[in-house]
mmCIF file of C-alpha atoms and ligand atoms in Angstrom:
data_model
loop_
_atom_site.group_PDB
_atom_site.id
_atom_site.type_symbol
_atom_site.label_atom_id
_atom_site.label_comp_id
_atom_site.label_asym_id
_atom_site.label_seq_id
_atom_site.Cartn_x
_atom_site.Cartn_y
_atom_site.Cartn_z
ATOM 1 C CA MET A 8 9.798 -8.065 27.593
ATOM 2 C CA ASP A 9 10.482 -10.597 24.938
ATOM 3 C CA LYS A 10 9.610 -8.542 21.508
ATOM 4 C CA SER A 11 7.705 -11.496 20.386
ATOM 5 C CA GLU A 12 5.309 -11.115 23.642
ATOM 6 C CA LYS A 13 4.710 -7.196 23.349
ATOM 7 C CA LEU A 14 0.802 -6.806 22.423
ATOM 8 C CA ILE A 15 0.103 -4.404 20.028
ATOM 9 C CA LEU A 16 -3.396 -2.699 18.625
ATOM 10 C CA ALA A 17 -2.990 -2.326 15.480
ATOM 11 C CA VAL A 18 -5.095 0.052 13.537
ATOM 12 C CA ASP A 19 -5.232 0.190 9.439
ATOM 13 C CA LEU A 20 -7.112 3.519 8.333
ATOM 14 C CA GLY A 21 -7.987 3.682 4.623
ATOM 15 C CA GLY A 22 -10.162 5.561 2.675
ATOM 16 C CA THR A 23 -12.976 3.067 2.737
ATOM 17 C CA LYS A 24 -12.296 0.821 5.319
ATOM 18 C CA MET A 25 -11.093 0.892 9.333
ATOM 19 C CA ARG A 26 -9.898 -2.639 10.476
ATOM 20 C CA ALA A 27 -8.532 -2.405 14.111
ATOM 21 C CA ALA A 28 -6.644 -5.652 15.639
ATOM 22 C CA LEU A 29 -4.999 -7.259 18.617
ATOM 23 C CA VAL A 30 -1.761 -8.759 17.393
ATOM 24 C CA LYS A 31 1.328 -10.027 19.107
ATOM 25 C CA GLY A 32 4.546 -8.536 18.958
ATOM 26 C CA ASN A 33 5.492 -12.135 16.913
ATOM 27 C CA GLY A 34 2.792 -10.936 13.910
ATOM 28 C CA GLU A 35 0.056 -13.219 15.179
ATOM 29 C CA ILE A 36 -3.551 -11.648 14.726
ATOM 30 C CA LEU A 37 -5.314 -12.374 17.421
ATOM 31 C CA GLN A 38 -8.567 -10.150 16.874
ATOM 32 C CA VAL A 39 -9.665 -8.271 13.913
ATOM 33 C CA ILE A 40 -12.557 -5.587 13.635
ATOM 34 C CA ASN A 41 -13.327 -3.925 10.794
ATOM 35 C CA ARG A 42 -15.977 -0.594 10.365
ATOM 36 C CA LYS A 43 -16.331 1.304 7.596
ATOM 37 C CA THR A 44 -14.330 4.727 7.402
ATOM 38 C CA SER A 45 -17.418 6.764 6.507
ATOM 39 C CA ALA A 46 -14.952 10.065 6.798
ATOM 40 C CA GLU A 47 -17.547 12.288 5.738
ATOM 41 C CA LYS A 48 -19.405 12.243 9.123
ATOM 42 C CA GLY A 49 -16.206 14.149 10.206
ATOM 43 C CA VAL A 50 -12.895 13.612 12.000
ATOM 44 C CA LYS A 51 -14.252 13.648 15.667
ATOM 45 C CA ASP A 52 -16.924 11.024 14.669
ATOM 46 C CA LEU A 53 -13.776 8.723 13.066
ATOM 47 C CA LEU A 54 -11.529 9.109 15.859
ATOM 48 C CA ASP A 55 -14.167 8.409 18.534
ATOM 49 C CA ARG A 56 -15.197 5.058 16.622
ATOM 50 C CA LEU A 57 -11.698 4.572 16.058
ATOM 51 C CA VAL A 58 -11.294 4.403 20.007
ATOM 52 C CA ASN A 59 -14.072 2.349 20.444
ATOM 53 C CA SER A 60 -12.685 -0.450 18.842
ATOM 54 C CA LEU A 61 -9.808 -0.349 20.732
ATOM 55 C CA ASN A 62 -11.634 -0.229 23.459
ATOM 56 C CA GLU A 63 -13.895 -3.074 22.033
ATOM 57 C CA ILE A 64 -11.018 -5.289 21.708
ATOM 58 C CA LEU A 65 -9.869 -4.497 25.284
ATOM 59 C CA ALA A 66 -12.850 -5.545 26.565
ATOM 60 C CA GLN A 67 -13.652 -8.794 24.340
ATOM 61 C CA ASN A 68 -10.220 -10.039 25.264
ATOM 62 C CA ASN A 69 -10.423 -8.801 29.089
ATOM 63 C CA ILE A 70 -6.750 -7.262 28.342
ATOM 64 C CA ASP A 71 -5.642 -3.868 31.014
ATOM 65 C CA ARG A 72 -4.714 -1.501 28.529
ATOM 66 C CA GLY A 73 -1.289 -0.967 30.972
ATOM 67 C CA VAL A 74 -0.437 -4.270 28.995
ATOM 68 C CA ILE A 75 -0.622 -3.136 26.183
ATOM 69 C CA ASP A 76 2.828 -2.026 23.953
ATOM 70 C CA SER A 77 1.271 0.763 22.100
ATOM 71 C CA ILE A 78 -1.393 1.664 19.771
ATOM 72 C CA SER A 79 0.424 1.595 15.584
ATOM 73 C CA ILE A 80 -1.446 3.626 13.322
ATOM 74 C CA ALA A 81 -1.344 3.357 9.341
ATOM 75 C CA ILE A 82 -3.325 5.638 7.740
ATOM 76 C CA ALA A 83 -3.676 6.537 4.015
ATOM 77 C CA GLY A 84 -2.502 9.777 3.920
ATOM 78 C CA ALA A 85 1.115 12.414 3.871
ATOM 79 C CA VAL A 86 2.440 11.192 7.432
ATOM 80 C CA ASP A 87 4.883 14.059 9.479
ATOM 81 C CA VAL A 88 6.217 11.090 11.460
ATOM 82 C CA ASN A 89 8.119 13.233 13.728
ATOM 83 C CA ARG A 90 5.344 15.609 14.683
ATOM 84 C CA GLY A 91 2.863 12.881 14.778
ATOM 85 C CA VAL A 92 0.591 14.811 12.257
ATOM 86 C CA LEU A 93 -1.562 13.541 9.579
ATOM 87 C CA THR A 94 -0.533 16.512 7.572
ATOM 88 C CA ALA A 95 -3.145 15.888 4.254
ATOM 89 C CA SER A 96 -5.060 13.056 2.546
ATOM 90 C CA PRO A 97 -6.500 12.772 -0.537
ATOM 91 C CA ASN A 98 -9.234 9.897 0.968
ATOM 92 C CA LEU A 99 -10.087 11.670 3.908
ATOM 93 C CA SER A 100 -11.867 14.697 3.381
ATOM 94 C CA GLY A 101 -11.194 17.426 5.736
ATOM 95 C CA TRP A 102 -7.903 15.331 7.860
ATOM 96 C CA VAL A 103 -5.682 18.223 7.372
ATOM 97 C CA ASN A 104 -3.122 18.840 9.706
ATOM 98 C CA ILE A 105 -4.398 16.512 12.511
ATOM 99 C CA PRO A 106 -2.298 15.839 15.785
ATOM 100 C CA LEU A 107 -3.220 12.515 15.716
ATOM 101 C CA LYS A 108 -0.723 10.513 17.483
ATOM 102 C CA GLN A 109 -1.156 12.747 20.429
ATOM 103 C CA ILE A 110 -5.175 13.018 20.281
ATOM 104 C CA ILE A 111 -5.280 9.368 20.538
ATOM 105 C CA ASN A 112 -2.244 9.222 22.803
ATOM 106 C CA ASP A 113 -4.206 11.563 24.960
ATOM 107 C CA THR A 114 -7.679 9.920 24.598
ATOM 108 C CA THR A 115 -6.259 6.357 25.590
ATOM 109 C CA GLY A 116 -3.111 6.807 27.601
ATOM 110 C CA ILE A 117 -1.405 4.551 24.962
ATOM 111 C CA LYS A 118 1.989 5.109 23.831
ATOM 112 C CA THR A 119 0.714 5.777 20.188
ATOM 113 C CA HIS A 120 2.340 5.457 16.553
ATOM 114 C CA ILE A 121 1.128 6.695 13.282
ATOM 115 C CA GLU A 122 3.105 6.266 9.860
ATOM 116 C CA ASN A 123 1.642 6.702 6.288
ATOM 117 C CA ASP A 124 0.269 3.304 5.032
ATOM 118 C CA VAL A 125 2.513 2.364 2.453
ATOM 119 C CA ASN A 126 5.357 3.053 4.340
ATOM 120 C CA ALA A 127 4.149 1.410 7.298
ATOM 121 C CA ALA A 128 3.574 -1.867 4.727
ATOM 122 C CA ALA A 129 7.548 -1.385 3.856
ATOM 123 C CA ILE A 130 8.297 -1.670 7.914
ATOM 124 C CA GLY A 131 5.403 -5.243 7.905
ATOM 125 C CA GLU A 132 7.300 -6.174 5.138
ATOM 126 C CA TYR A 133 10.794 -5.816 7.114
ATOM 127 C CA TYR A 134 9.933 -7.442 10.537
ATOM 128 C CA PHE A 135 6.888 -9.984 9.364
ATOM 129 C CA GLY A 136 6.955 -10.336 5.806
ATOM 130 C CA ASN A 137 9.897 -11.370 2.724
ATOM 131 C CA ALA A 138 12.274 -9.066 3.769
ATOM 132 C CA GLY A 139 13.336 -10.387 7.058
ATOM 133 C CA ASN A 140 17.323 -9.450 7.528
ATOM 134 C CA VAL A 141 17.399 -7.734 4.189
ATOM 135 C CA LYS A 142 18.777 -3.947 5.118
ATOM 136 C CA HIS A 143 18.029 -2.983 1.598
ATOM 137 C CA PHE A 144 15.076 -3.159 -0.354
ATOM 138 C CA VAL A 145 11.772 -1.139 -2.127
ATOM 139 C CA PHE A 146 8.397 -2.149 -1.564
ATOM 140 C CA ILE A 147 6.110 -1.272 -3.884
ATOM 141 C CA ALA A 148 2.470 -1.190 -3.492
ATOM 142 C CA VAL A 149 0.364 -1.546 -6.901
ATOM 143 C CA GLY A 150 -2.845 -0.938 -5.882
ATOM 144 C CA THR A 151 -5.900 2.155 -7.058
ATOM 145 C CA GLY A 152 -2.541 4.067 -6.934
ATOM 146 C CA ILE A 153 1.160 3.630 -6.362
ATOM 147 C CA GLY A 154 3.351 3.896 -3.803
ATOM 148 C CA GLY A 155 6.541 2.703 -2.434
ATOM 149 C CA GLY A 156 8.586 2.429 0.192
ATOM 150 C CA ILE A 157 12.692 2.337 0.249
ATOM 151 C CA PHE A 158 14.831 0.974 3.084
ATOM 152 C CA ILE A 159 17.979 1.470 3.297
ATOM 153 C CA ASP A 160 20.587 -0.075 5.696
ATOM 154 C CA GLY A 161 17.397 -1.336 8.061
ATOM 155 C CA LYS A 162 15.629 2.257 7.603
ATOM 156 C CA LEU A 163 13.116 3.428 6.039
ATOM 157 C CA TYR A 164 14.538 6.263 3.652
ATOM 158 C CA GLY A 165 12.512 9.514 4.274
ATOM 159 C CA GLY A 166 14.805 11.946 2.756
ATOM 160 C CA PHE A 167 15.393 15.649 4.364
ATOM 161 C CA ASP A 168 11.554 16.461 5.124
ATOM 162 C CA GLY A 169 10.325 12.691 5.489
ATOM 163 C CA SER A 170 8.680 12.713 1.736
ATOM 164 C CA ALA A 171 10.944 11.073 -0.215
ATOM 165 C CA GLY A 172 9.877 7.100 -1.932
ATOM 166 C CA GLU A 173 7.039 8.662 -4.051
ATOM 167 C CA ILE A 174 7.742 5.880 -6.513
ATOM 168 C CA GLY A 175 4.360 6.729 -8.339
ATOM 169 C CA HIS A 176 5.115 9.461 -9.215
ATOM 170 C CA MET A 177 8.340 8.961 -11.188
ATOM 171 C CA ILE A 178 8.237 10.379 -14.714
ATOM 172 C CA ILE A 179 8.063 7.162 -17.257
ATOM 173 C CA LYS A 180 6.542 8.637 -20.421
ATOM 174 C CA GLU A 181 7.040 12.089 -21.215
ATOM 175 C CA ASN A 182 2.977 13.630 -22.199
ATOM 176 C CA GLY A 183 1.310 10.054 -20.887
ATOM 177 C CA PRO A 184 -1.788 9.899 -18.975
ATOM 178 C CA LYS A 185 -2.342 12.853 -16.510
ATOM 179 C CA CYS A 186 -1.668 11.528 -12.857
ATOM 180 C CA GLY A 187 -3.792 12.827 -9.822
ATOM 181 C CA CYS A 188 -0.651 14.860 -8.379
ATOM 182 C CA GLY A 189 -1.099 16.418 -11.763
ATOM 183 C CA ASN A 190 2.054 15.819 -13.632
ATOM 184 C CA ARG A 191 1.701 13.670 -16.652
ATOM 185 C CA GLY A 192 3.378 10.232 -17.628
ATOM 186 C CA CYS A 193 3.572 8.804 -13.961
ATOM 187 C CA LEU A 194 4.089 5.399 -13.198
ATOM 188 C CA GLU A 195 0.810 5.537 -11.080
ATOM 189 C CA ALA A 196 -0.940 6.982 -14.514
ATOM 190 C CA LEU A 197 0.106 3.872 -16.332
ATOM 191 C CA CYS A 198 -0.150 1.169 -14.514
ATOM 192 C CA SER A 199 -1.986 1.539 -11.498
ATOM 193 C CA GLY A 200 -5.530 -0.447 -11.499
ATOM 194 C CA THR A 201 -7.361 2.714 -12.202
ATOM 195 C CA ALA A 202 -5.162 3.521 -15.129
ATOM 196 C CA ILE A 203 -5.823 -0.038 -16.534
ATOM 197 C CA GLU A 204 -9.578 0.931 -15.749
ATOM 198 C CA ARG A 205 -8.944 3.619 -17.781
ATOM 199 C CA GLU A 206 -6.465 2.068 -20.382
ATOM 200 C CA ILE A 207 -9.475 -0.479 -21.295
ATOM 201 C CA ARG A 208 -12.524 1.909 -21.049
ATOM 202 C CA THR A 209 -10.947 3.802 -23.974
ATOM 203 C CA LEU A 210 -9.509 1.356 -26.083
ATOM 204 C CA ILE A 211 -13.180 -0.219 -25.931
ATOM 205 C CA ARG A 212 -15.024 3.356 -26.593
ATOM 206 C CA LYS A 213 -12.221 3.529 -29.307
ATOM 207 C CA LYS A 214 -13.149 0.206 -31.407
ATOM 208 C CA ASN A 215 -16.529 0.617 -30.195
ATOM 209 C CA LEU A 216 -16.198 -2.748 -27.991
ATOM 210 C CA ALA A 217 -19.471 -2.046 -25.990
ATOM 211 C CA LYS A 218 -19.598 -5.837 -26.042
ATOM 212 C CA TRP A 219 -16.430 -6.777 -25.012
ATOM 213 C CA VAL A 220 -17.023 -9.163 -22.233
ATOM 214 C CA ASP A 221 -20.438 -9.045 -20.793
ATOM 215 C CA PHE A 222 -19.322 -7.351 -17.518
ATOM 216 C CA ASN A 223 -22.020 -5.753 -15.430
ATOM 217 C CA GLU A 224 -24.356 -5.283 -18.391
ATOM 218 C CA ASN A 225 -22.061 -3.780 -20.255
ATOM 219 C CA ASN A 226 -21.472 -0.852 -18.108
ATOM 220 C CA ILE A 227 -17.701 -0.178 -18.865
ATOM 221 C CA GLU A 228 -17.807 2.350 -15.989
ATOM 222 C CA LEU A 229 -17.970 -0.764 -13.338
ATOM 223 C CA ILE A 230 -14.711 -2.634 -15.268
ATOM 224 C CA THR A 231 -12.307 -3.352 -12.898
ATOM 225 C CA ALA A 232 -8.536 -3.719 -13.031
ATOM 226 C CA ARG A 233 -9.248 -7.217 -11.282
ATOM 227 C CA ASP A 234 -11.996 -8.103 -14.211
ATOM 228 C CA VAL A 235 -9.391 -6.779 -16.501
ATOM 229 C CA GLY A 236 -6.489 -9.320 -15.199
ATOM 230 C CA GLU A 237 -9.143 -12.100 -15.146
ATOM 231 C CA ALA A 238 -10.240 -11.999 -18.994
ATOM 232 C CA ALA A 239 -6.147 -11.872 -20.050
ATOM 233 C CA GLN A 240 -5.696 -14.863 -17.962
ATOM 234 C CA ASN A 241 -8.794 -16.206 -19.838
ATOM 235 C CA GLY A 242 -6.740 -15.120 -22.879
ATOM 236 C CA ASP A 243 -8.633 -11.995 -24.114
ATOM 237 C CA GLU A 244 -6.613 -9.882 -26.245
ATOM 238 C CA LEU A 245 -7.778 -6.520 -25.452
ATOM 239 C CA ALA A 246 -7.400 -7.400 -21.813
ATOM 240 C CA LYS A 247 -4.182 -8.432 -22.597
ATOM 241 C CA LYS A 248 -2.741 -5.816 -24.397
ATOM 242 C CA VAL A 249 -3.860 -3.609 -21.450
ATOM 243 C CA ILE A 250 -2.118 -5.439 -18.800
ATOM 244 C CA ASP A 251 0.908 -6.220 -21.281
ATOM 245 C CA LYS A 252 1.660 -2.093 -21.685
ATOM 246 C CA ALA A 253 0.913 -1.725 -17.800
ATOM 247 C CA ALA A 254 3.905 -4.603 -17.304
ATOM 248 C CA TYR A 255 6.202 -2.834 -19.312
ATOM 249 C CA TYR A 256 5.433 0.319 -17.823
ATOM 250 C CA LEU A 257 5.900 -1.202 -14.141
ATOM 251 C CA GLY A 258 8.943 -2.773 -15.609
ATOM 252 C CA ILE A 259 10.426 0.098 -16.597
ATOM 253 C CA GLY A 260 9.919 1.838 -13.206
ATOM 254 C CA MET A 261 11.669 -1.034 -11.267
ATOM 255 C CA GLY A 262 14.516 -1.315 -13.544
ATOM 256 C CA ASN A 263 14.972 2.708 -12.668
ATOM 257 C CA ILE A 264 14.999 1.811 -8.951
ATOM 258 C CA ILE A 265 17.248 -1.294 -9.414
ATOM 259 C CA ASN A 266 19.811 1.144 -10.943
ATOM 260 C CA ILE A 267 19.525 4.225 -8.645
ATOM 261 C CA VAL A 268 19.467 2.279 -5.188
ATOM 262 C CA ASN A 269 20.593 -1.365 -5.900
ATOM 263 C CA PRO A 270 18.513 -2.711 -3.531
ATOM 264 C CA GLN A 271 18.765 -6.771 -1.674
ATOM 265 C CA MET A 272 14.894 -7.230 -2.868
ATOM 266 C CA ILE A 273 12.311 -5.187 -4.816
ATOM 267 C CA ILE A 274 8.757 -6.633 -2.870
ATOM 268 C CA SER A 275 5.816 -6.188 -5.260
ATOM 269 C CA GLY A 276 2.512 -5.867 -2.870
ATOM 270 C CA GLY A 277 -0.522 -4.602 -3.134
ATOM 271 C CA GLY A 278 -3.631 -5.804 -4.915
ATOM 272 C CA VAL A 279 -3.385 -5.249 -8.086
ATOM 273 C CA SER A 280 0.020 -6.945 -7.551
ATOM 274 C CA ARG A 281 -1.618 -10.319 -7.281
ATOM 275 C CA MET A 282 -2.359 -10.188 -10.808
ATOM 276 C CA GLY A 283 0.895 -12.248 -10.776
ATOM 277 C CA ASP A 284 2.772 -13.952 -13.459
ATOM 278 C CA ILE A 285 0.484 -11.861 -16.055
ATOM 279 C CA LEU A 286 1.820 -9.006 -14.758
ATOM 280 C CA ILE A 287 4.697 -9.114 -12.236
ATOM 281 C CA LYS A 288 6.518 -11.420 -14.252
ATOM 282 C CA PRO A 289 6.764 -9.369 -17.911
ATOM 283 C CA ALA A 290 7.665 -6.513 -15.262
ATOM 284 C CA ILE A 291 9.998 -8.199 -13.806
ATOM 285 C CA GLU A 292 11.429 -9.140 -17.435
ATOM 286 C CA THR A 293 12.032 -5.353 -18.545
ATOM 287 C CA ALA A 294 13.520 -4.609 -15.130
ATOM 288 C CA LEU A 295 16.113 -7.075 -15.468
ATOM 289 C CA ASN A 296 16.752 -6.154 -19.116
ATOM 290 C CA ILE A 297 17.538 -2.226 -17.715
ATOM 291 C CA ALA A 298 19.038 -3.313 -15.063
ATOM 292 C CA PHE A 299 23.079 -2.771 -15.259
ATOM 293 C CA GLU A 300 24.475 -5.731 -14.688
ATOM 294 C CA LEU A 301 25.735 -6.336 -10.904
ATOM 295 C CA PRO A 302 22.823 -4.592 -9.603
ATOM 296 C CA GLY A 303 20.703 -6.811 -11.812
ATOM 297 C CA ASN A 304 22.141 -9.748 -11.288
ATOM 298 C CA THR A 305 21.847 -9.227 -6.920
ATOM 299 C CA VAL A 306 18.628 -8.095 -7.090
ATOM 300 C CA ARG A 307 15.661 -10.508 -5.589
ATOM 301 C CA MET A 308 11.821 -9.598 -7.032
ATOM 302 C CA VAL A 309 9.535 -11.315 -4.675
ATOM 303 C CA PRO A 310 6.313 -10.554 -4.179
ATOM 304 C CA SER A 311 4.704 -9.657 -0.613
ATOM 305 C CA SER A 312 3.838 -12.880 1.517
ATOM 306 C CA LEU A 313 1.530 -10.591 3.714
ATOM 307 C CA GLY A 314 -1.610 -10.950 2.021
ATOM 308 C CA HIS A 315 -4.683 -9.432 2.960
ATOM 309 C CA ASN A 316 -3.436 -8.196 6.647
ATOM 310 C CA ALA A 317 -0.561 -6.301 4.685
ATOM 311 C CA GLY A 318 -1.939 -3.401 6.183
ATOM 312 C CA ILE A 319 -2.445 -4.511 9.829
ATOM 313 C CA LEU A 320 0.942 -6.241 10.243
ATOM 314 C CA GLY A 321 2.247 -2.756 8.681
ATOM 315 C CA ALA A 322 0.952 -1.112 11.144
ATOM 316 C CA ALA A 323 1.736 -3.410 14.269
ATOM 317 C CA ALA A 324 5.518 -3.365 12.821
ATOM 318 C CA LEU A 325 5.540 0.399 13.541
ATOM 319 C CA ALA A 326 5.375 -0.684 17.598
ATOM 320 C CA HIS A 327 8.857 -2.424 16.740
ATOM 321 C CA TYR A 328 10.447 0.097 14.452
ATOM 322 C CA ASN A 329 9.737 3.035 16.847
ATOM 323 C CA SER A 330 11.069 0.929 20.056
HETATM 324 ZN ZN1 ZN B 430 1.834 11.532 -10.500
#
């Protein structure tokens, strides 16, 4: 069958939201169902709801499951792709060593693929995004945390155990802020959305600027990275300082990647990267200052073009990548 004519059931399973979709092989999204993940209700409950969502899509579109190419699930957690097992997830409590691929396959009778969500997003860039025909590229997702996927010669580089690509946890600043992984000074601890929020709260407290912009009745715990980005764009000095610092460290991370991987392209995605010019542009300048001449001249630094559907398209892309 022509690749573009495939019908794929794609699932983006995150810590708060579960999105199930019917996607054509060319990346056209035909239907999306949004549900809350509600992981606290337990694994079985969530899997039942996932399968119900897929059945709902089939019923509403009057589609026989026989014409579905595959179910492709991108999930926020560590995935052993070879065994099809979700080994652990910080966002889905209780999800330890779940043979997700087998369970969904057995329950639905449809061939199933699973992959970590950031890796899937990188695969999505390869099939549906800016990395079309680019065989060597690195995808960096800057959001609540920082993740990455390294494509070498048209394949996602997993390393010996499949755990490669932890871009967010390269240490950029010795004795820097503590990271969720236990180390200090990781890229994620310096320029993720969480890091930006922590940094501005620290500065507000230190300088006793409780009235820093009238956010949420001055409850500084509610300030989001997006708020900081908007304030910086509107010329707020404090916010600008925080974003400039985050951009600088992000640039160091990107520069290291350019020198180590020599990619044709670095694609930045994730919610925080949508701050665009105030964050990514200075980060690129720093990265190119660090980069050696040859890889620095070659690399193209581009934003993700997949927007809010990156998760679903990343999942859908697994159907092509694994066929
Ligand atoms: Zn870390």
